[in-house]
Short mmCIF file of C-alpha atoms in Angstrom, two decimals:
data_model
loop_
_atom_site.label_atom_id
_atom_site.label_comp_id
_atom_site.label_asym_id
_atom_site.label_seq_id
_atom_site.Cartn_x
_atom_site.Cartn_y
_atom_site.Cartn_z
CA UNK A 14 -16.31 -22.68 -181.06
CA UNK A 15 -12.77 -23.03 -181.88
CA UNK A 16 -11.95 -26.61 -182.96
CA UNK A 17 -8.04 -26.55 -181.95
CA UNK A 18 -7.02 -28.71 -179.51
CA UNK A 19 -3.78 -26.34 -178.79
CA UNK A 20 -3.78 -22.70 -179.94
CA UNK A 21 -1.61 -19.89 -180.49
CA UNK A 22 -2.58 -18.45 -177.38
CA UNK A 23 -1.25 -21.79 -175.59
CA UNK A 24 1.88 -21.54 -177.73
CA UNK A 25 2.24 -17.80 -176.54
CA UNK A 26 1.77 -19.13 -172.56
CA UNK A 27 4.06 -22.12 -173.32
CA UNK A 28 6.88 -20.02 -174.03
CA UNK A 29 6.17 -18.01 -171.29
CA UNK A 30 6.24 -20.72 -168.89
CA UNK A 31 9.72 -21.74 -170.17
CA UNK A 32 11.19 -18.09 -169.72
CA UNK A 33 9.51 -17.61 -166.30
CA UNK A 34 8.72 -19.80 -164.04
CA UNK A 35 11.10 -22.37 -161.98
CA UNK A 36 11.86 -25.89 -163.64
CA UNK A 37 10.12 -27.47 -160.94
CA UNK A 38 6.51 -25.20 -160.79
CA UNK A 39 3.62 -27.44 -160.75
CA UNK A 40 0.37 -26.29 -162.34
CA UNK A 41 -2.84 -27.19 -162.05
CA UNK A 42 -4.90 -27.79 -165.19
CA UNK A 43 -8.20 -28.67 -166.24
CA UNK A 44 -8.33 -31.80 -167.04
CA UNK A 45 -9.16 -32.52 -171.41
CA UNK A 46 -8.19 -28.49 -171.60
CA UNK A 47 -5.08 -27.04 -173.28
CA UNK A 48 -3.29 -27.47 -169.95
CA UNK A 49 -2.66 -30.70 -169.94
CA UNK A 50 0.32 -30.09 -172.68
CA UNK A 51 2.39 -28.09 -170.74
CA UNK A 52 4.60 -30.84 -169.25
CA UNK A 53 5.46 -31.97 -173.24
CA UNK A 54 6.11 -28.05 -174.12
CA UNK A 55 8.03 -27.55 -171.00
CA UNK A 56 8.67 -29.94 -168.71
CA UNK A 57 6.86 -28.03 -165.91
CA UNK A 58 4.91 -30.63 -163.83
CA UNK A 59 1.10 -30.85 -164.47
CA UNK A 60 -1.80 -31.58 -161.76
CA UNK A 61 -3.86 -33.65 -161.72
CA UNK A 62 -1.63 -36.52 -163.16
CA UNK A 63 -4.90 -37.71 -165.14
CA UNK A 64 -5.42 -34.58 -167.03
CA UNK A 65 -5.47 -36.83 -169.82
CA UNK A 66 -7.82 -38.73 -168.15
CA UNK A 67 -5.79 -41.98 -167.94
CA UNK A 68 -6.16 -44.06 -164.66
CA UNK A 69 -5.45 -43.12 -161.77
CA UNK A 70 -4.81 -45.46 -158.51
CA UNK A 71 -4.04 -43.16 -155.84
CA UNK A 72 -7.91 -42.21 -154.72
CA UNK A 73 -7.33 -39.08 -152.27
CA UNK A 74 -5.23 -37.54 -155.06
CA UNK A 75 -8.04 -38.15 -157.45
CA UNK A 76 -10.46 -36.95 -155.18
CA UNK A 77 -8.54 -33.41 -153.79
CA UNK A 78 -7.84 -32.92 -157.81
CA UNK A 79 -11.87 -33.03 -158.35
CA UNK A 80 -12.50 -30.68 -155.38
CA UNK A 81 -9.86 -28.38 -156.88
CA UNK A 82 -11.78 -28.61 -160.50
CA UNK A 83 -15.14 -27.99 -158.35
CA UNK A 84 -14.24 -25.06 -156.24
CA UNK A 85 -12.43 -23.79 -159.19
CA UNK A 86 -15.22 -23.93 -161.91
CA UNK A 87 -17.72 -22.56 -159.17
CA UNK A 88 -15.17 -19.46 -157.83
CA UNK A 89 -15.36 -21.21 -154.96
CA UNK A 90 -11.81 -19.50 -152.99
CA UNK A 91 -12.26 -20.89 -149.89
CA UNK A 92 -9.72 -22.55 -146.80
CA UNK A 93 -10.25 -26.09 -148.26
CA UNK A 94 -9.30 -24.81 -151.86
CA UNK A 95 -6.02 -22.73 -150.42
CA UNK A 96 -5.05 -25.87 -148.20
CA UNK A 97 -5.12 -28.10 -151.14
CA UNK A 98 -2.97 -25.75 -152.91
CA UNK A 99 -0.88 -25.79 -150.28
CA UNK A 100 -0.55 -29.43 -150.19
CA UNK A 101 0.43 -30.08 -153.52
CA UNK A 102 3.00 -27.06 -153.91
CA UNK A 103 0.43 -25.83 -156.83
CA UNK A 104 2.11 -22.83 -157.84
CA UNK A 105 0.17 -21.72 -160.85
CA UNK A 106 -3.20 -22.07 -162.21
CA UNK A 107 -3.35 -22.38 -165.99
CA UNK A 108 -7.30 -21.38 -167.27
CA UNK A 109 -7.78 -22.20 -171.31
CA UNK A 110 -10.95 -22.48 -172.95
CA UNK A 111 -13.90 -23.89 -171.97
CA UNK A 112 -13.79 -27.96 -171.20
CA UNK A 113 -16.90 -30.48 -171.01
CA UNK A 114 -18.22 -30.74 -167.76
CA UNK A 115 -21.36 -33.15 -167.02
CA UNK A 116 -22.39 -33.05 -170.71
CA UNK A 117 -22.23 -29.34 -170.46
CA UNK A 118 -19.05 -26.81 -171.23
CA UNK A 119 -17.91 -25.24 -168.17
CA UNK A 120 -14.48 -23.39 -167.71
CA UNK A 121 -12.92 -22.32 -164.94
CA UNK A 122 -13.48 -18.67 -162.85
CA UNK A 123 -10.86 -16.69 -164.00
CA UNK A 124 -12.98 -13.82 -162.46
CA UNK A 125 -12.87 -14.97 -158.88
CA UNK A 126 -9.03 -15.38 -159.33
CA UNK A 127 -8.74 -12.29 -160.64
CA UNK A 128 -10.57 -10.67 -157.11
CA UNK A 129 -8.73 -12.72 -154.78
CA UNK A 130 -5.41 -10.65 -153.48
CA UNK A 131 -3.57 -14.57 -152.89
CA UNK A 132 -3.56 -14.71 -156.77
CA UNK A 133 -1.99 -12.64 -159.37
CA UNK A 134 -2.47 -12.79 -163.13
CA UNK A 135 0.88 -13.18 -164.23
CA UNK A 136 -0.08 -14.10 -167.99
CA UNK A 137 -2.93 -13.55 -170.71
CA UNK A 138 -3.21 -13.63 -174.37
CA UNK A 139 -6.69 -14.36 -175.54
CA UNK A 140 -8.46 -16.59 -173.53
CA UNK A 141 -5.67 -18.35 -172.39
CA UNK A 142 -4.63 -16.98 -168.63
CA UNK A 143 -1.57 -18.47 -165.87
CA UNK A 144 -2.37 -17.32 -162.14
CA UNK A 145 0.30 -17.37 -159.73
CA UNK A 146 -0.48 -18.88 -156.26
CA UNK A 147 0.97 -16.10 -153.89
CA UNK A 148 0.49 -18.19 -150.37
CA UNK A 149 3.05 -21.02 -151.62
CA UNK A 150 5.45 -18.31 -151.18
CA UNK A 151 4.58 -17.35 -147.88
CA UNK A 152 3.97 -20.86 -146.56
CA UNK A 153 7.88 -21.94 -148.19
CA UNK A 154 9.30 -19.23 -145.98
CA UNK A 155 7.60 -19.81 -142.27
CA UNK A 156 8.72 -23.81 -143.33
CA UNK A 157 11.85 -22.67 -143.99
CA UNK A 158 12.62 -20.46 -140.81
CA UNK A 159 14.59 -21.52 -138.04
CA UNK A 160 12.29 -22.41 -134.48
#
């Protein structure tokens, strides 16, 4: 297993995330994974707030951020997964290598993304891969439009 904390294939998606996404995309990360840098590379927000596992007070963020982790490690694409999307304006999902999970090293299903038509995979270089969110999209523009 590789013993870098950040790799060139993080470097590669780093720079990617500078030239092409929005200032103000938010990501969701692993938490302890590769992810977790992004903000310091590019200023792009980062979710959950903890990835680096500091404290976190606000409970109901801590505990959507866990079912996201769950449903994501398990494939799990379901309504409660797209509605917490939703809720947080998650544009992307950024999947690096694997992260410890309950003693155990667990990463998250790339594969399920990959079969779901609301995602696209918009970047990959190794095992480093950046899923856009297609549904924020949609949902912006029936906010957005006049009743």
């Amino acid at each position: 297993m590789n013993n870098e904390l950040i790799t060139q294939n993080d470097i590669d998606a780093f720079e990617w995330i500078k030239s092409n996404t929005k200032k103000d995309a938010i990501f969701f990360v692993a938490p302890d994974s590769s992810g977790a840098y992004i903000y310091f590379y590019t200023g792009r927000y980062v979710l959950p707030p903890n990835a680096f596992r500091l404290l976190n007070e606000n409970e109901t963020l801590e505990q959507d951020m866990d079912k996201i982790l769950y449903m994501l490690i398990l494939g799990e694409i379901n309504r409660t997964l797209l509605n917490l999307l939703l809720k947080y304006r998650i544009r992307y999902i950024y999947i690096s290598p694997k992260l410890p999970y309950y003693g155990r090293w667990e990463h998250l299903n790339h594969t399920a993304l990959m079969l779901d038509n609301r995602f696209k995979l918009v970047f990959k270089s190794g095992d480093v891969y950046i899923f856009k969110f297609l549904l924020l999209t949609l949902s912006l523009i029936h906010i957005s439009e006049p009743t």
